C-alpha positions in Angstrom: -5.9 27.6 30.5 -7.2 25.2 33.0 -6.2 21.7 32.9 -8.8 20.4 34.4 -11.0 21.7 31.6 -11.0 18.3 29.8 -14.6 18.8 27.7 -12.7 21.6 25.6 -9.6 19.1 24.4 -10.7 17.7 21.3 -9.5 15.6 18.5 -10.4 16.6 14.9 -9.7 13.8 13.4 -13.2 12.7 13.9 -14.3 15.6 12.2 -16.9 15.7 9.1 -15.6 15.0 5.5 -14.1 17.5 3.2 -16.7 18.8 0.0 -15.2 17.7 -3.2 -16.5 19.6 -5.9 -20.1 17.5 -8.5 -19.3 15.8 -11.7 -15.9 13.8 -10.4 -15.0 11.2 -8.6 -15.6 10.9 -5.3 -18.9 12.9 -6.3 -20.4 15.8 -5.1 -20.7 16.5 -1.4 -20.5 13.2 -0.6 -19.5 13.3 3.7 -17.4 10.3 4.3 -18.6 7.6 6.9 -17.9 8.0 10.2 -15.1 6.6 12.1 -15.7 3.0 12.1 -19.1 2.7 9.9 -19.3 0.9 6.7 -23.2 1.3 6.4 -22.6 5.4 4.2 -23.6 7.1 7.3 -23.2 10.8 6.6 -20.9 12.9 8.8 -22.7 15.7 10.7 -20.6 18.2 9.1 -18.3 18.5 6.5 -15.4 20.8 5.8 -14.2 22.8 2.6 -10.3 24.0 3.9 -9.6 25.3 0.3 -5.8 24.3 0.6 -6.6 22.9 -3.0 -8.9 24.0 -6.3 -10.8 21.0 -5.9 -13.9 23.2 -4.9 -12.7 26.3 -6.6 -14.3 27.7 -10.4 -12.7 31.0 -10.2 -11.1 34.0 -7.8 -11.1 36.9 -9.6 -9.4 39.5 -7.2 -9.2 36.9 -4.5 -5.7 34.9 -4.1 -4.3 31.8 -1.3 -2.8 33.3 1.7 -0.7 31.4 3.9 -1.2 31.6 7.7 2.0 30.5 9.0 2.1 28.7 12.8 2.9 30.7 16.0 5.9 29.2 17.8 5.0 28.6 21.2 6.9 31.5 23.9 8.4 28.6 26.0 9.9 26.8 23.1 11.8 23.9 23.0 8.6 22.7 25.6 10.8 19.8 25.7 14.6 20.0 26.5 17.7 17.7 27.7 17.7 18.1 31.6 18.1 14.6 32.8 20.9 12.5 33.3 19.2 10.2 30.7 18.8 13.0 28.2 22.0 13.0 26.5 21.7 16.3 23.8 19.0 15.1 21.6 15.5 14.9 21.5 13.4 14.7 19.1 9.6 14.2 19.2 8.7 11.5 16.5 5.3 10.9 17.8 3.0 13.1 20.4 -1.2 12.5 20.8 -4.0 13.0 22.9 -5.1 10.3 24.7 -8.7 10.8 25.8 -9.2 7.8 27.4 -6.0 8.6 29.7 -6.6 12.8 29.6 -3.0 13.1 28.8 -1.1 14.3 26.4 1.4 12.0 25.3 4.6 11.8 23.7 7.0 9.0 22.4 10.5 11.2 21.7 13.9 9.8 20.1 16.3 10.6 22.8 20.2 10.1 22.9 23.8 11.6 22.0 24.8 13.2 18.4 27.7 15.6 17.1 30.2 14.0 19.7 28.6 13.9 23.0 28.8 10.3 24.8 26.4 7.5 24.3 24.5 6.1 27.5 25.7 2.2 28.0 26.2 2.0 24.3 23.2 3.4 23.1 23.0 6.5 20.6 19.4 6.8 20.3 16.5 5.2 22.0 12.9 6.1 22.8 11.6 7.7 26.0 7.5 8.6 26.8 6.5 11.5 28.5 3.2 13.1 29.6 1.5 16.2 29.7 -2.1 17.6 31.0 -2.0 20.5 28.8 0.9 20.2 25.8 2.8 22.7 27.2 4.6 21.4 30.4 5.7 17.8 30.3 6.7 15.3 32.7 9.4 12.8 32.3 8.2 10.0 34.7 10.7 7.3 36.4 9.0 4.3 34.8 11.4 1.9 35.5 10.4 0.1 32.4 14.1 -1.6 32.1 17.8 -1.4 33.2 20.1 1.2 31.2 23.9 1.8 31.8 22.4 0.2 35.4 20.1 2.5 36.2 16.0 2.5 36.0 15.6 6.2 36.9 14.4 6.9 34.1 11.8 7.4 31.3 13.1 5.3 28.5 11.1 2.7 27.4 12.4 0.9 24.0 16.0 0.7 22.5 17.9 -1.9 20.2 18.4 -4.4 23.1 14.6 -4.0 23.8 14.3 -5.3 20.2 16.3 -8.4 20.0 14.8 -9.6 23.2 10.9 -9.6 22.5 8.5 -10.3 20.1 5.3 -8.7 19.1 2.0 -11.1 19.1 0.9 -12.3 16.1 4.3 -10.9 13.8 6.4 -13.5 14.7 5.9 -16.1 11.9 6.8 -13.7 9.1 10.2 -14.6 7.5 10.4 -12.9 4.3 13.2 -10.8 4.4 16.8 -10.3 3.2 19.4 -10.7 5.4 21.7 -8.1 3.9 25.8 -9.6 2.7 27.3 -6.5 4.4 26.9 -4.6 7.2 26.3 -1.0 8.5 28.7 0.9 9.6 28.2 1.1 13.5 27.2 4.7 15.0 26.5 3.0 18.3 23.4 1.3 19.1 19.8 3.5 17.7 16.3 2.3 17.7 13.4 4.3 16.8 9.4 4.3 16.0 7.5 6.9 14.6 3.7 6.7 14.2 2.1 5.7 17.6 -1.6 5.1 17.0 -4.1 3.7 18.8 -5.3 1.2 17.3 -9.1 0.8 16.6 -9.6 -2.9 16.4 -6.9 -4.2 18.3 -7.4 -8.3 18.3 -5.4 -8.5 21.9 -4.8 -6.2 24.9 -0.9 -6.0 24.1 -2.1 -4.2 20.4 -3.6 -1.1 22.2 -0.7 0.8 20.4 1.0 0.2 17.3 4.4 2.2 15.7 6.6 2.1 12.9 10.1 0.9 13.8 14.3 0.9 12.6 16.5 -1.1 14.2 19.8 -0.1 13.5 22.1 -3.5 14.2 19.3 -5.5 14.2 17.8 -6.8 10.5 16.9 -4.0 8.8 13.6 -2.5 7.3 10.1 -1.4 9.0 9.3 -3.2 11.7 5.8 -3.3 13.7 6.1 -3.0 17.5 3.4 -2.6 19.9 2.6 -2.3 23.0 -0.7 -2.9 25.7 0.1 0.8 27.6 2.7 2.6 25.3 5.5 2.0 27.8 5.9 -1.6 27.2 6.8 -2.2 23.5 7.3 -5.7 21.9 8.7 -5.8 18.3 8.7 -7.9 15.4 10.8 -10.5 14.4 11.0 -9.5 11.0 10.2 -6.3 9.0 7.4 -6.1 6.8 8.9 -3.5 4.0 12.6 -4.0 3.0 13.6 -1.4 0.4 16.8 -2.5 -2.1 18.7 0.6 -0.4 17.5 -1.6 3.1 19.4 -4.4 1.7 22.3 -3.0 0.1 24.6 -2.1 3.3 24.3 1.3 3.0 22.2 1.9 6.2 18.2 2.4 6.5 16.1 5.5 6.1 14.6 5.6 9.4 11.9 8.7 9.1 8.5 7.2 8.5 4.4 7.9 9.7 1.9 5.4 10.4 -1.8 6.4 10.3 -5.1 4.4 10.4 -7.3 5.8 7.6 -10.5 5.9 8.6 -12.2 6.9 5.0 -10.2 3.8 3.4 -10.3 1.7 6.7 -6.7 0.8 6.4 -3.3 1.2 7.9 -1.6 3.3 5.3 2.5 4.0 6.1 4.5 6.8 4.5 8.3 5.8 4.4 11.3 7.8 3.3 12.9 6.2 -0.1 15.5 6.7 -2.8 13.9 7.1 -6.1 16.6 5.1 -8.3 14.8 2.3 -6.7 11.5 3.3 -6.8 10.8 0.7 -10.1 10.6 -1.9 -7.2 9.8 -0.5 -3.6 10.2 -4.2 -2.1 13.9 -5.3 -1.7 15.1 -8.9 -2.7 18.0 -11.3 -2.3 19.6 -9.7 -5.7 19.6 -6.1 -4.2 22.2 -7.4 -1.2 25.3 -6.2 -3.7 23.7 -3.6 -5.4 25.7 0.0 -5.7 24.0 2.7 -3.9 22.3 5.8 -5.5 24.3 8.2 -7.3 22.9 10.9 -5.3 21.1 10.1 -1.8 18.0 12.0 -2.7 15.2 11.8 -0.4 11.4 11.5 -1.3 8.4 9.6 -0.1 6.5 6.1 -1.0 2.9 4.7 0.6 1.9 1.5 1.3 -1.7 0.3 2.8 -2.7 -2.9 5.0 -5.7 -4.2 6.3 -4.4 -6.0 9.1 -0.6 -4.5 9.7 0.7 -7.8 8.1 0.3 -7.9 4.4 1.2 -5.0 2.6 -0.1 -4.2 -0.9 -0.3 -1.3 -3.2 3.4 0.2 -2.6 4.1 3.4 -4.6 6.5 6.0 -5.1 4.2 9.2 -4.1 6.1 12.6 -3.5 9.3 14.3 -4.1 10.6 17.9 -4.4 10.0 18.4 -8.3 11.6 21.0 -10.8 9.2 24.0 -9.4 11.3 24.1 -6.5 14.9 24.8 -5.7 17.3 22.6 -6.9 19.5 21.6 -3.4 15.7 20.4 -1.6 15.1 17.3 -0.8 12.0 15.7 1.0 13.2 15.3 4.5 10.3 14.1 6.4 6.9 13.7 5.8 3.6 13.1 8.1 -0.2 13.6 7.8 -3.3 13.8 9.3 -7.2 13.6 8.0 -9.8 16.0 8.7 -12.5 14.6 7.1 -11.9 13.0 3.9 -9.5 16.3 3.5 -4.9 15.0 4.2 -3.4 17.9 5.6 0.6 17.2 5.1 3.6 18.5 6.7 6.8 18.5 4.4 9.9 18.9 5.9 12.2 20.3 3.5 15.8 19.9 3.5 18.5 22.4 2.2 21.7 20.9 0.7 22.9 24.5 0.7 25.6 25.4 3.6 25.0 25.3 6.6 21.6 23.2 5.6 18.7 24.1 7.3 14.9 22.4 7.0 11.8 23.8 7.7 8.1 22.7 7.3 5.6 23.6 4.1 2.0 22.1 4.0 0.5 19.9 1.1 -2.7 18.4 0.9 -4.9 15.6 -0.5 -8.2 14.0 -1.3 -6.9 10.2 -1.3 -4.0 10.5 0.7 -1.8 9.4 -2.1 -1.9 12.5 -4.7 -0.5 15.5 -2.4 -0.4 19.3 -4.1 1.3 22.1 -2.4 0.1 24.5 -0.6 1.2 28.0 -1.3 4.5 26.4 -2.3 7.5 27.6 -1.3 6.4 29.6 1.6 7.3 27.7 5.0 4.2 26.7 7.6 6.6 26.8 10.4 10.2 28.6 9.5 13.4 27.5 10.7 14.9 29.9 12.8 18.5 31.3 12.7 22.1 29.0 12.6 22.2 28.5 16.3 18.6 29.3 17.6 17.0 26.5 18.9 15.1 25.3 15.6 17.4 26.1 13.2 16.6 23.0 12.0 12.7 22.2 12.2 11.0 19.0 11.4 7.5 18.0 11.7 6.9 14.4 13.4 4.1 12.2 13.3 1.1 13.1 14.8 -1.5 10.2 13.2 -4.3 12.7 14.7 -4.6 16.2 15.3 -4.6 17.6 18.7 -6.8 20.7 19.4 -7.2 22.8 22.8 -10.0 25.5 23.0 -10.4 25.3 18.8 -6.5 26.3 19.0 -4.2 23.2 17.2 -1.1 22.1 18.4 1.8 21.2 15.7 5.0 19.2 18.1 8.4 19.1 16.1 11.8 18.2 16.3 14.0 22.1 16.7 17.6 21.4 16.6 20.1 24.6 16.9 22.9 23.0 14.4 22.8 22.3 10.6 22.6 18.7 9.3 26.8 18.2 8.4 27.7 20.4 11.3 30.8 21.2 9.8 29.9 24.8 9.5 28.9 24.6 13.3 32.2 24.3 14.9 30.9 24.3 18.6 31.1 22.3 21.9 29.2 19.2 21.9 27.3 20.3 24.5 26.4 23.6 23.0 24.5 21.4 20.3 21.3 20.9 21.4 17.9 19.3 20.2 14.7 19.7 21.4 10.6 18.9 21.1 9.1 22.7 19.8 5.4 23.7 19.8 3.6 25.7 17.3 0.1 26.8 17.1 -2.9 28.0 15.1 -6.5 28.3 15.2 -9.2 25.5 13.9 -9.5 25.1 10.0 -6.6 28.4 9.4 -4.0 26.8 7.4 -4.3 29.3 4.5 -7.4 31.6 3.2 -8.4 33.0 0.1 -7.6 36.2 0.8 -8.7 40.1 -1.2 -5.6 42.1 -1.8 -5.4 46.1 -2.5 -3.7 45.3 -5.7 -7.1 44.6 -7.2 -9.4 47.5 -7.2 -12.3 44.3 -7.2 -15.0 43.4 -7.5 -13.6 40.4 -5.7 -15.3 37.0 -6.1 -15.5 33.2 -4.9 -17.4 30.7 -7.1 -17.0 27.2 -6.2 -17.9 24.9 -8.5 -21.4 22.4 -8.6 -22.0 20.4 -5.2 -24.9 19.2 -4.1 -26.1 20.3 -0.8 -25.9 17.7 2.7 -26.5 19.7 5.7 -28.8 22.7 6.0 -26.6 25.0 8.0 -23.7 26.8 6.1 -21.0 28.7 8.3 -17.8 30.3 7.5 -14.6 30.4 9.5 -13.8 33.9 7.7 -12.2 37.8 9.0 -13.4 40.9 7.5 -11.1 44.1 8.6 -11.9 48.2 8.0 -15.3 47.9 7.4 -15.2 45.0 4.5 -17.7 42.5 4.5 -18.9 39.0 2.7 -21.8 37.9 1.6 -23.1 34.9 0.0 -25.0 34.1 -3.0 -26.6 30.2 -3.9 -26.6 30.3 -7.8 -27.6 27.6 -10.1 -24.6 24.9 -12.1 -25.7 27.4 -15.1 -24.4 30.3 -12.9 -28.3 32.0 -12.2 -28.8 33.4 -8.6 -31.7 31.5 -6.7 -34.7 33.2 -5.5 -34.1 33.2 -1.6 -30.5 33.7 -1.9 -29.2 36.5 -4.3 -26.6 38.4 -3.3 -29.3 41.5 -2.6 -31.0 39.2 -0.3 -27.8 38.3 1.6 -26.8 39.1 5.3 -23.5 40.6 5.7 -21.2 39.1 7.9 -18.3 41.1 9.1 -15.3 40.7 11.7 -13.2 37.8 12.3 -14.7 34.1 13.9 -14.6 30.4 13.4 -18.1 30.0 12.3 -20.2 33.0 11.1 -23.7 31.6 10.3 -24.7 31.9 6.7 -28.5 33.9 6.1 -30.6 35.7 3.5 -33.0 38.0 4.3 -35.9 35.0 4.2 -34.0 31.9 4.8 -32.1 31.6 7.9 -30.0 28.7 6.3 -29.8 26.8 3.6 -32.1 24.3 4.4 -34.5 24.9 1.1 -31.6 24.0 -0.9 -30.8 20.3 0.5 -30.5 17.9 -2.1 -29.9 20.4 -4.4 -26.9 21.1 -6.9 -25.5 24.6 -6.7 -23.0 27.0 -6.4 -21.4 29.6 -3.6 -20.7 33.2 -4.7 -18.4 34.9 -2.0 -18.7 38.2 -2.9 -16.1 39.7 -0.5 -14.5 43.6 0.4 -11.6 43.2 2.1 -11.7 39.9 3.6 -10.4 36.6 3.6 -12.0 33.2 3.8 -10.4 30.3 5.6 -13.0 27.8 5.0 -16.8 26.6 5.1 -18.9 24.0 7.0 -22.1 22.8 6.1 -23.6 21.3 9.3 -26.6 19.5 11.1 -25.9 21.3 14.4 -26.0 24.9 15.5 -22.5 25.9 15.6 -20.9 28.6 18.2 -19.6 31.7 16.4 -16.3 31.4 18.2 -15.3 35.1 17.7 -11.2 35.7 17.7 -9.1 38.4 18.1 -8.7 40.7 14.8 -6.1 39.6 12.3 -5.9 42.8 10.2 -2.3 44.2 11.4 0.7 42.7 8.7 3.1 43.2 10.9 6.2 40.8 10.9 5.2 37.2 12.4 6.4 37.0 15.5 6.0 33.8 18.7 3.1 34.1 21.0 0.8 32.2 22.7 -1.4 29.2 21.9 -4.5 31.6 22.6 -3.3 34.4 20.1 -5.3 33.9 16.7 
């Protein structure tokens, strides 16, 4: 690839709304805004991933296929090589910025399992920089002294806390200053979540980021900063839990996104359910007894301004459809559209306690289903490889190269306890991984041999927006799709019967959608209808309806099943 090529990095966060299927609420077809506009401009595409039944009526010989990510050949990307390194790293945030051209990452960086702290600190954060995702430089920055040296790239830890304040955060003083405290494991700070933000009100806003403190008063704390190496933090934190409170450490694993359909800052924060009846902590919880059982799971909370907080909720937890030793470790996710695409890290209990990463997905960001659940997106590897343990961090937008996405998490080689990893401490080792797939190909409704067929789509009544339909679809030994408009009643329209179709075969991002007389579906805007897929051996991955003339974007063939194995960021 050729760095240099900056017109082909893209963000898809921008991209057009997801279709949400007539009759419910939000209503048929209807694009979100785009970023930044409140006046109902339409988006000039919009998006049906199928990762849900929102859209779907029926699939009769057609099931969801997951398409697992491809591990990057040079994984870790990142790894400890400095002096400054100790043996973990962990990379809880990574963007593109395109005002900068640079790939950016904020990693948690320090000792674990044994191996020495640096001038008393166990964990801290360090910023490194990349022009294209793969290769990654750790620049001297100089930022600030540590263990007497500023050769290096770290730019926030627990000192860094107690000796600034963030503009504008400073006069909020509702918190609970907890009656006992937390038993020390050397000095850690961390933030998760780095946006941009839109709107900041002063330069030293440019980026915001979740942040724990550990020896330092304890909750979610803002921080920000006016270049990303810089950070200030707040005073106080702005969502105490009664766990927070109760001396038995904080749950440092959060995600901070600005949500650009609901024009808010919306946080995702690891809780413990026992407490979930109230999410906000208070001077009683100070003595109260800890959890039964520490088990992990998710809650949201929104703000307009990244000061007060409203509409906490307990949102997502491993449930009895899943094994019983899982627990949600982490959780992050992204928009495309008005469609979440979320990245579960789930924890096994089980010896020696591995995690690896499954997808769910939403149309509010608070109501998450699975996706082909059970089946990992990116798979942990095996006890000793380098992501044994795998965990997806915070990336508030996705990053895309040449219509190719790139997913950064944490790969660890050692299980959780490490007790059943008797090793050197320098054998343990933790590092930021790379994984890759192509634009819209999470999963795809897929034909199977086990049904002789036919083998149908119908999505359910939308009314149409755009009057160019495309599918991001592969066909393989001579199968085929083709598309039929039919009326909410189920009647094929004149114009666009299945007879009247154009076949599209082989595998691209966008095949254009055409009858024998209608090069699109233009005739049909403003209309309600349905889709019949009728497909022969083929899978779908999605649909765009679109203003524009899209490119075809042909890819290489996906019909082998052989075993999933790493490869490039260009393989399909």
């Amino acid at each position: 690839m050729h760095t240099d090529r900056r017109e082909f990095f893209r963000l898809t966060g921008a991209a057009g709304a997801g279709l949400i299927a007539a009759g419910g609420i939000p209503a048929v077809g209807e694009a979100a805004a785009l970023p930044g506009h409140k006046d109902g401009t339409k988006a000039a595409f919009a998006t049906e991933l199928f990762l849900d039944n929102q859209l779907i009526e029926v699939t009769p010989g057609v099931s969801r296929r997951l398409h697992p990510a491809k591990k990057h050949l040079l994984n870790p990307v990142v790894r400890c090589e400095r002096w400054c390194d100790g043996n973990i790293i962990q990379p809880y945030t990574t963007m593109y910025d395109e005002e900068d051209k640079l790939f950016k990452m904020w990693a948690r960086t320090g000792s674990g399992r044994g191996f020495p702290y640096l001038g008393g600190h166990a964990a801290y954060m360090t910023y490194l920089t990349s022009t294209d995702g793969v290769h990654w430089d750790k620049p001297d920055l100089g930022a600030m002294d540590v263990a007497g040296r500023r050769d290096h790239n770290i730019v926030f830890t627990s000192d860094s806390a107690a000796a600034t304040v963030a503009a504008g955060y400073e006069k909020k003083t509702n918190f609970v200053v907890p009656t006992r405290s937390q038993k020390p494991q050397g000095k850690k700070a961390f933030f998760w979540g780095v946006n941009k933000h839109p709107h900041p009100r002063h330069d030293s806003e440019k980026f915001v980021a979740l942040a724990i403190i550990q020896d330092h008063r304890r909750g979610a704390h803002i921080v920000t900063s006016p270049d990303g190496i810089r950070w200030s933090c707040a005073g106080s934190p702005f969502w105490q839990t009664p766990h927070d409170v109760a001396g038995t450490g904080d749950d440092c694993l959060m995600h901070l996104i600005y949500d650009k359909v609901k024009q808010k800052w919306v946080v995702y924060r690891r809780i413990i359910p026992e407490f979930s009846e109230r999410m906000l902590a208070n001077q009683s919880d100070c003595d109260r007894k800890r959890a039964d059982r520490y088990y992990r799971s998710y809650a949201y909370a929104e703000s307009d301004d990244l000061m007060d907080w409203n509409n906490h909720r307990f949102i997502l937890a491993m449930d009895p459809d899943d094994p019983p030793d899982t627990e949600l470790y982490q959780f992050g996710c992204h928009q495309l559209g008005q469609t979440y695409v979320g990245y579960m890290s789930v924890f096994y209990r089980r010896s020696p306690q591995p995690i690896n990463i499954h997808l769910a997905t939403s149309r509010d960001g608070v109501h998450f289903t699975r996706v082909c659940r059970g089946e990992p997106f990116i798979s942990h590897g095996p006890l000793g490889y380098y992501d044994f343990m795998a965990m997806c961090c915070s990336q508030p937008e996705p990053v895309m190269v040449d219509d190719t996405v790139y997913v950064y998490y944490a790969a660890l080689n050692f299980p959780h306890d490490g007790e059943s990893f008797q090793t050197d401490p320098a054998e343990l080792q933790s590092g930021a991984a790379l994984a890759t797939f192509k634009r819209d190909r999470y999963a795809s409704l897929s034909t199977s041999d086990l049904d002789p067929g036919p083998c149908r789509i119908v999505t359910k009544p939308f009314v149409v927006q755009h009057p160019k339909l495309y599918l991001n679809a592969a066909t393989w030994m001579k199968g085929s799709i083709r598309v039929e408009a039919l009326t909410p009643d189920w009647q094929p329209i004149e114009g666009f019967t299945e007879k009247q179709a154009q076949r599209i075969h082989g595998d691209a991002l966008d095949h254009p959608v055409s009858w024998k007389h209608n090069a699109d579906v233009k005739q049909l805007v403003g209309k309600e209808i349905r889709l019949k897929f009728h497909m022969e051996r083929a899978r779908l991955y999605a649909m765009t309806l679109s203003n524009d003339a899209r490119k075809l974007g042909a890819v290489e063939g996906e019909s082998a099943h052989g075993k999933q194995t790493d490869s490039v960021p260009t393989a399909n």
